[in-house]
């Protein structure tokens, strides 16, 4: 009898904890969409941050620790510990990891800023790819190989890599990355590239279309989606853009989503903001080549938005005290109940 009671109460406990675990992590897994946040070191070291990340993310990316200046701050020193720790945390919690970013025009170490010849730049690129991809072999799902390579008019940005190597730095990085790890997805990541017809979107599309035609290894493109919630989303233009990538056999990541609203009167814009978040999430669930929906943080406490867009804030689904806002519950409801036709 005692045994029976024990077994019954154990079963009840499993059932209860099982129910308690039905959060965004659980539903995103069921939907087959990688879902999550950019995180900081504190997010995986202290509560309540850790629990929020564990319960809700199926994919994480480091907000800053994987960038050149942090992971390789001087020629002879590699700072693996932050990213190693994130990967360990992810493993323990059944979360996959996206690497952001191998190459960018910002957050570079001084020794990178001091490169002065094409040969030096190519050698530095190769070393960066080889060291990182061998260190993390089998532990990273997707790499942002290059970030923000375009100007708004769709021409290539004159980054240090472009200036020293020429436009071929882009394909060089992809080819080298594919040699180092054939099992990861290689992405280019950009902002203001979501709407079909906008110059930067066309620049990105034409570039990767040419790469596909020439057999340069690229698997997907990221749309950062740092959006202004006072502006309506152009759903048709976004979907049409995503679909032409599908025709090329390319994946899309919603890679850095946040929806900022005016700080002085946020209540007036919360409904519009919710509409943007929910529409984006539905697009991500419906368009088969959209593989991930990653927000640039989860809480207004720590968001880069107020420091970057004067007058704006409140861009994330958890408030300053890390409490879920109505927009979060609306997203959770979609993850839970939305059935793709
Ligand atoms: C931002 C971080 O959020 C900030 O903490 C940091 O000071 C600057 O970089 N696009 C990107 C991200 O690809 O890497 C940027 O992250 C935000 C814009």
Short mmCIF file of C-alpha atoms and ligand atoms in Angstrom, two decimals:
data_model
loop_
_atom_site.label_atom_id
_atom_site.label_comp_id
_atom_site.label_asym_id
_atom_site.label_seq_id
_atom_site.Cartn_x
_atom_site.Cartn_y
_atom_site.Cartn_z
CA UNK A 1 0.00 0.00 0.00
CA UNK A 2 2.78 2.37 1.03
CA UNK A 3 4.54 1.52 -2.22
CA UNK A 4 1.41 2.35 -4.20
CA UNK A 5 1.07 5.72 -2.48
CA UNK A 6 4.72 6.43 -3.19
CA UNK A 7 4.37 5.53 -6.87
CA UNK A 8 1.15 7.55 -7.19
CA UNK A 9 2.68 10.62 -5.57
CA UNK A 10 5.79 10.29 -7.73
CA UNK A 11 3.61 10.11 -10.82
CA UNK A 12 1.65 13.17 -9.65
CA UNK A 13 4.87 15.11 -9.08
CA UNK A 14 6.17 14.23 -12.55
CA UNK A 15 2.86 15.31 -14.00
CA UNK A 16 2.90 18.57 -12.09
CA UNK A 17 6.49 19.47 -12.90
CA UNK A 18 5.78 18.40 -16.47
CA UNK A 19 2.90 20.89 -16.61
CA UNK A 20 5.00 23.60 -15.01
CA UNK A 21 7.61 23.08 -17.71
CA UNK A 22 5.15 23.88 -20.49
CA UNK A 23 6.61 27.23 -21.40
CA UNK A 24 8.10 28.78 -24.53
CA UNK A 25 10.95 26.23 -24.61
CA UNK A 26 8.47 23.37 -24.66
CA UNK A 27 6.13 24.86 -27.27
CA UNK A 28 8.89 26.15 -29.56
CA UNK A 29 10.38 22.63 -29.63
CA UNK A 30 6.96 21.28 -30.55
CA UNK A 31 6.58 23.88 -33.29
CA UNK A 32 10.05 23.10 -34.64
CA UNK A 33 11.17 26.75 -34.49
CA UNK A 34 14.42 27.76 -32.81
CA UNK A 35 13.29 30.45 -30.37
CA UNK A 36 15.22 32.50 -27.87
CA UNK A 37 17.31 35.48 -26.93
CA UNK A 38 20.66 37.17 -27.02
CA UNK A 39 22.07 36.75 -23.52
CA UNK A 40 24.78 38.33 -21.38
CA UNK A 41 27.11 36.58 -18.91
CA UNK A 42 24.79 37.62 -16.06
CA UNK A 43 21.86 35.89 -17.73
CA UNK A 44 23.48 32.52 -17.22
CA UNK A 45 25.00 33.22 -13.79
CA UNK A 46 22.24 34.70 -11.69
CA UNK A 47 18.53 34.34 -10.94
CA UNK A 48 15.88 35.11 -12.03
CA UNK A 49 17.65 35.53 -15.39
CA UNK A 50 18.78 31.89 -15.65
CA UNK A 51 15.32 30.49 -15.10
CA UNK A 52 13.78 32.81 -17.68
CA UNK A 53 16.35 31.75 -20.26
CA UNK A 54 16.11 28.03 -19.43
CA UNK A 55 12.34 27.93 -19.49
CA UNK A 56 11.87 29.92 -22.64
CA UNK A 57 14.80 29.59 -25.03
CA UNK A 58 15.61 26.76 -27.41
CA UNK A 59 18.39 28.83 -29.01
CA UNK A 60 20.68 31.45 -27.52
CA UNK A 61 23.33 33.77 -28.86
CA UNK A 62 25.78 35.89 -26.94
CA UNK A 63 24.97 39.60 -27.06
CA UNK A 64 28.66 40.56 -27.05
CA UNK A 65 31.02 37.81 -25.85
CA UNK A 66 31.58 36.13 -29.21
CA UNK A 67 32.58 39.34 -30.97
CA UNK A 68 36.18 39.76 -32.02
CA UNK A 69 37.22 42.30 -29.36
CA UNK A 70 35.94 39.99 -26.62
CA UNK A 71 36.84 36.50 -27.80
CA UNK A 72 40.26 37.48 -29.23
CA UNK A 73 41.20 40.76 -27.55
CA UNK A 74 44.90 40.59 -28.37
CA UNK A 75 46.98 38.68 -30.89
CA UNK A 76 48.12 36.01 -28.44
CA UNK A 77 45.13 35.78 -26.10
CA UNK A 78 41.88 33.93 -26.72
CA UNK A 79 39.14 34.51 -24.18
CA UNK A 80 37.17 31.29 -24.46
CA UNK A 81 35.68 31.18 -20.99
CA UNK A 82 32.53 33.28 -21.52
CA UNK A 83 31.45 31.38 -24.61
CA UNK A 84 32.50 27.99 -23.18
CA UNK A 85 30.29 28.75 -20.19
CA UNK A 86 27.35 29.71 -22.39
CA UNK A 87 27.72 26.50 -24.38
CA UNK A 88 27.83 24.41 -21.20
CA UNK A 89 24.71 26.16 -19.90
CA UNK A 90 22.97 25.57 -23.23
CA UNK A 91 23.91 21.89 -23.29
CA UNK A 92 22.56 21.31 -19.82
CA UNK A 93 19.26 22.88 -20.78
CA UNK A 94 18.68 21.41 -24.23
CA UNK A 95 19.31 24.76 -25.94
CA UNK A 96 21.25 25.24 -29.16
CA UNK A 97 23.76 28.03 -29.77
CA UNK A 98 24.17 30.52 -32.59
CA UNK A 99 27.56 32.22 -32.94
CA UNK A 100 27.45 35.99 -33.47
CA UNK A 101 29.68 36.97 -35.18
CA UNK A 102 32.93 35.99 -36.86
CA UNK A 103 33.39 39.25 -38.81
CA UNK A 104 31.96 42.74 -38.40
CA UNK A 105 33.12 46.34 -38.80
CA UNK A 106 32.51 47.02 -35.07
CA UNK A 107 33.85 45.63 -31.78
CA UNK A 108 37.21 44.59 -33.21
CA UNK A 109 40.38 44.20 -31.15
CA UNK A 110 43.11 46.86 -31.56
CA UNK A 111 45.41 44.40 -33.35
CA UNK A 112 42.69 43.86 -35.97
CA UNK A 113 42.22 47.61 -36.40
CA UNK A 114 45.97 47.85 -37.00
CA UNK A 115 46.11 45.33 -39.86
CA UNK A 116 47.61 47.04 -42.86
CA UNK A 117 47.96 44.68 -45.83
CA UNK A 118 45.73 42.27 -47.71
CA UNK A 119 47.99 39.33 -46.75
CA UNK A 120 47.80 40.22 -43.05
CA UNK A 121 44.03 40.58 -43.23
CA UNK A 122 43.54 37.23 -44.97
CA UNK A 123 45.81 35.51 -42.45
CA UNK A 124 43.92 37.10 -39.54
CA UNK A 125 40.61 36.02 -41.04
CA UNK A 126 41.78 32.46 -41.54
CA UNK A 127 43.18 32.21 -38.04
CA UNK A 128 39.95 33.56 -36.55
CA UNK A 129 37.84 31.01 -38.43
CA UNK A 130 40.15 28.05 -37.77
CA UNK A 131 40.61 28.69 -34.06
CA UNK A 132 36.95 29.31 -33.28
CA UNK A 133 35.44 26.63 -35.47
CA UNK A 134 37.81 23.94 -34.25
CA UNK A 135 37.36 24.98 -30.59
CA UNK A 136 33.57 24.77 -30.93
CA UNK A 137 33.24 21.87 -33.36
CA UNK A 138 29.99 20.01 -32.82
CA UNK A 139 28.70 22.61 -30.36
CA UNK A 140 27.38 25.45 -32.52
CA UNK A 141 24.40 25.13 -34.85
CA UNK A 142 24.66 28.36 -36.86
CA UNK A 143 27.41 30.91 -37.47
CA UNK A 144 26.86 34.52 -38.44
CA UNK A 145 29.96 34.55 -40.64
CA UNK A 146 29.73 38.23 -41.59
CA UNK A 147 27.53 40.87 -40.00
CA UNK A 148 26.25 44.11 -41.58
CA UNK A 149 28.18 44.09 -44.84
CA UNK A 150 25.89 46.52 -46.69
CA UNK A 151 25.29 50.26 -46.89
CA UNK A 152 21.66 51.43 -46.99
CA UNK A 153 21.88 51.90 -50.78
CA UNK A 154 22.70 48.21 -51.26
CA UNK A 155 26.40 48.71 -52.02
CA UNK A 156 29.02 46.91 -49.93
CA UNK A 157 30.13 48.66 -46.75
CA UNK A 158 33.74 49.90 -46.70
CA UNK A 159 34.60 47.86 -43.61
CA UNK A 160 38.19 47.15 -42.67
CA UNK A 161 37.85 43.72 -44.28
CA UNK A 162 36.50 45.21 -47.50
CA UNK A 163 39.15 47.91 -47.59
CA UNK A 164 42.08 45.54 -47.08
CA UNK A 165 40.91 42.47 -49.00
CA UNK A 166 38.27 43.71 -51.45
CA UNK A 167 34.72 42.41 -51.92
CA UNK A 168 36.03 38.85 -52.16
CA UNK A 169 36.51 38.82 -48.38
CA UNK A 170 32.89 37.69 -48.16
CA UNK A 171 33.27 34.52 -50.18
CA UNK A 172 36.72 33.88 -48.74
CA UNK A 173 35.21 33.75 -45.24
CA UNK A 174 32.44 31.37 -46.30
CA UNK A 175 34.73 28.98 -48.15
CA UNK A 176 37.19 28.84 -45.27
CA UNK A 177 34.38 28.35 -42.74
CA UNK A 178 32.89 25.48 -44.73
CA UNK A 179 36.31 23.79 -44.91
CA UNK A 180 36.67 24.08 -41.13
CA UNK A 181 33.24 22.69 -40.28
CA UNK A 182 30.99 21.13 -42.93
CA UNK A 183 28.23 20.48 -40.38
CA UNK A 184 27.23 24.00 -39.36
CA UNK A 185 24.94 26.49 -41.07
CA UNK A 186 26.71 29.56 -42.45
CA UNK A 187 24.76 32.84 -42.45
CA UNK A 188 25.19 36.47 -43.43
CA UNK A 189 23.39 38.82 -41.02
CA UNK A 190 22.05 42.34 -41.71
CA UNK A 191 19.56 45.00 -40.62
CA UNK A 192 16.99 46.82 -42.79
CA UNK A 193 17.06 43.88 -45.20
CA UNK A 194 13.59 42.46 -44.55
CA UNK A 195 11.38 44.33 -47.01
CA UNK A 196 11.36 43.25 -50.64
CA UNK A 197 12.13 46.22 -52.86
CA UNK A 198 14.29 48.16 -50.37
CA UNK A 199 17.79 48.81 -51.73
CA UNK A 200 19.61 46.98 -48.94
CA UNK A 201 17.30 43.95 -49.23
CA UNK A 202 18.01 43.83 -52.94
CA UNK A 203 21.76 44.09 -52.32
CA UNK A 204 21.67 41.12 -49.96
CA UNK A 205 19.46 39.04 -52.22
CA UNK A 206 21.56 39.67 -55.33
CA UNK A 207 24.78 38.87 -53.50
CA UNK A 208 23.65 35.51 -52.15
CA UNK A 209 21.87 34.61 -55.39
CA UNK A 210 25.20 35.04 -57.16
CA UNK A 211 26.92 32.97 -54.43
CA UNK A 212 24.44 30.14 -54.86
CA UNK A 213 24.91 30.22 -58.64
CA UNK A 214 28.69 30.01 -58.20
CA UNK A 215 28.60 27.32 -55.50
CA UNK A 216 29.90 29.55 -52.69
CA UNK A 217 28.77 27.87 -49.45
CA UNK A 218 26.02 29.91 -47.79
CA UNK A 219 23.04 28.41 -45.94
CA UNK A 220 21.02 31.37 -44.82
CA UNK A 221 20.60 35.04 -44.12
CA UNK A 222 19.67 36.84 -40.93
CA UNK A 223 17.15 39.65 -40.73
CA UNK A 224 17.96 41.49 -37.51
CA UNK A 225 14.56 43.22 -37.26
CA UNK A 226 15.37 45.99 -34.82
CA UNK A 227 12.00 47.60 -35.49
CA UNK A 228 10.19 50.82 -34.62
CA UNK A 229 6.79 49.85 -33.19
CA UNK A 230 5.22 53.13 -34.30
CA UNK A 231 5.66 52.00 -37.92
CA UNK A 232 3.37 49.34 -39.37
CA UNK A 233 4.99 46.10 -40.47
CA UNK A 234 4.98 45.51 -44.21
CA UNK A 235 3.96 41.86 -43.94
CA UNK A 236 3.59 41.25 -47.69
CA UNK A 237 7.03 42.67 -48.47
CA UNK A 238 8.65 40.56 -45.75
CA UNK A 239 6.93 37.34 -46.78
CA UNK A 240 7.73 37.88 -50.46
CA UNK A 241 11.37 38.47 -49.56
CA UNK A 242 11.53 35.32 -47.41
CA UNK A 243 9.97 33.27 -50.18
CA UNK A 244 12.54 34.27 -52.76
CA UNK A 245 15.24 33.03 -50.38
CA UNK A 246 13.32 29.75 -50.11
CA UNK A 247 13.46 29.49 -53.91
CA UNK A 248 17.24 29.77 -53.70
CA UNK A 249 17.28 27.02 -51.06
CA UNK A 250 18.27 29.44 -48.30
CA UNK A 251 17.18 29.63 -44.68
CA UNK A 252 16.19 32.84 -42.90
CA UNK A 253 16.74 33.76 -39.25
CA UNK A 254 14.81 36.50 -37.46
CA UNK A 255 18.03 37.14 -35.65
CA UNK A 256 17.85 40.19 -33.34
CA UNK A 257 14.20 41.08 -32.94
CA UNK A 258 13.21 44.03 -30.77
CA UNK A 259 10.33 46.46 -31.23
CA UNK A 260 11.00 49.85 -29.69
CA UNK A 261 8.30 52.33 -28.69
CA UNK A 262 8.42 55.95 -27.40
CA UNK A 263 9.52 56.00 -23.75
CA UNK A 264 7.39 58.97 -22.71
CA UNK A 265 4.06 57.33 -23.59
CA UNK A 266 4.59 53.58 -24.01
CA UNK A 267 0.96 52.65 -23.18
CA UNK A 268 -0.20 54.34 -26.37
CA UNK A 269 1.99 52.03 -28.46
CA UNK A 270 1.79 48.70 -26.64
CA UNK A 271 -1.00 47.34 -28.82
CA UNK A 272 0.86 48.28 -32.01
CA UNK A 273 4.01 46.70 -30.63
CA UNK A 274 2.17 43.50 -29.80
CA UNK A 275 0.80 43.38 -33.32
CA UNK A 276 4.34 43.60 -34.74
CA UNK A 277 5.74 40.88 -32.46
CA UNK A 278 2.82 38.54 -33.06
CA UNK A 279 2.79 39.01 -36.82
CA UNK A 280 6.51 38.33 -36.98
CA UNK A 281 6.13 35.20 -34.90
CA UNK A 282 3.33 33.93 -37.13
CA UNK A 283 5.43 34.60 -40.23
CA UNK A 284 8.30 32.65 -38.61
CA UNK A 285 5.99 29.73 -37.88
CA UNK A 286 4.34 29.76 -41.29
CA UNK A 287 7.24 30.27 -43.67
CA UNK A 288 9.07 26.93 -43.73
CA UNK A 289 12.52 28.40 -44.42
CA UNK A 290 12.39 30.70 -41.37
CA UNK A 291 14.33 28.60 -38.86
CA UNK A 292 14.75 30.88 -35.87
CA UNK A 293 13.16 33.74 -33.96
CA UNK A 294 15.71 35.33 -31.65
CA UNK A 295 15.10 38.49 -29.65
CA UNK A 296 17.91 40.89 -28.77
CA UNK A 297 17.55 40.21 -25.06
CA UNK A 298 14.30 39.51 -23.23
CA UNK A 299 14.01 42.25 -20.61
CA UNK A 300 13.95 46.05 -20.85
CA UNK A 301 16.54 45.83 -18.09
CA UNK A 302 19.73 45.64 -20.16
CA UNK A 303 18.32 46.30 -23.62
CA UNK A 304 20.62 48.21 -25.97
CA UNK A 305 17.63 50.22 -27.30
CA UNK A 306 17.48 53.25 -24.93
CA UNK A 307 21.20 53.88 -25.40
CA UNK A 308 20.99 53.62 -29.17
CA UNK A 309 17.64 55.16 -30.15
CA UNK A 310 17.07 58.35 -28.12
CA UNK A 311 13.52 58.65 -26.80
CA UNK A 312 12.76 54.98 -27.38
CA UNK A 313 12.67 51.98 -25.05
CA UNK A 314 10.33 49.23 -23.74
CA UNK A 315 11.33 47.12 -26.73
CA UNK A 316 11.35 43.64 -25.19
CA UNK A 317 8.63 41.29 -23.89
CA UNK A 318 9.73 41.30 -20.22
CA UNK A 319 9.66 44.59 -18.29
CA UNK A 320 12.46 46.26 -16.36
CA UNK A 321 11.78 43.99 -13.35
CA UNK A 322 11.89 40.94 -15.59
CA UNK A 323 8.15 40.37 -15.38
CA UNK A 324 6.34 39.19 -18.53
CA UNK A 325 4.28 41.87 -20.30
CA UNK A 326 0.99 41.22 -22.14
CA UNK A 327 2.98 41.00 -25.39
CA UNK A 328 4.86 38.00 -23.97
CA UNK A 329 1.64 36.21 -23.07
CA UNK A 330 0.31 36.88 -26.56
CA UNK A 331 3.46 35.35 -28.08
CA UNK A 332 3.29 32.38 -25.76
CA UNK A 333 -0.30 31.83 -26.81
CA UNK A 334 0.76 31.77 -30.45
CA UNK A 335 3.59 29.32 -29.77
CA UNK A 336 1.17 27.13 -27.85
CA UNK A 337 -1.89 27.16 -30.07
CA UNK A 338 -0.90 28.25 -33.54
CA UNK A 339 -1.37 25.56 -36.14
CA UNK A 340 0.39 26.11 -39.42
CA UNK A 341 -2.06 25.31 -42.21
C1 LIG B 1 25.02 45.51 -29.75
C2 LIG B 1 24.93 45.12 -28.28
O1 LIG B 1 23.58 44.89 -27.96
C3 LIG B 1 25.50 46.22 -27.42
O2 LIG B 1 25.55 45.80 -26.05
C4 LIG B 1 26.90 46.60 -27.90
O3 LIG B 1 27.36 47.71 -27.16
C5 LIG B 1 26.90 46.92 -29.37
O4 LIG B 1 26.35 45.84 -30.10
N1 LIG B 1 23.41 44.66 -34.51
C6 LIG B 1 24.19 43.60 -34.12
C7 LIG B 1 24.51 43.41 -32.70
O5 LIG B 1 24.51 42.75 -34.97
O6 LIG B 1 25.74 42.76 -32.51
C8 LIG B 1 24.47 44.68 -31.93
O7 LIG B 1 24.64 44.41 -30.55
C9 LIG B 1 23.17 45.41 -32.19
C10 LIG B 1 23.00 45.73 -33.64
#
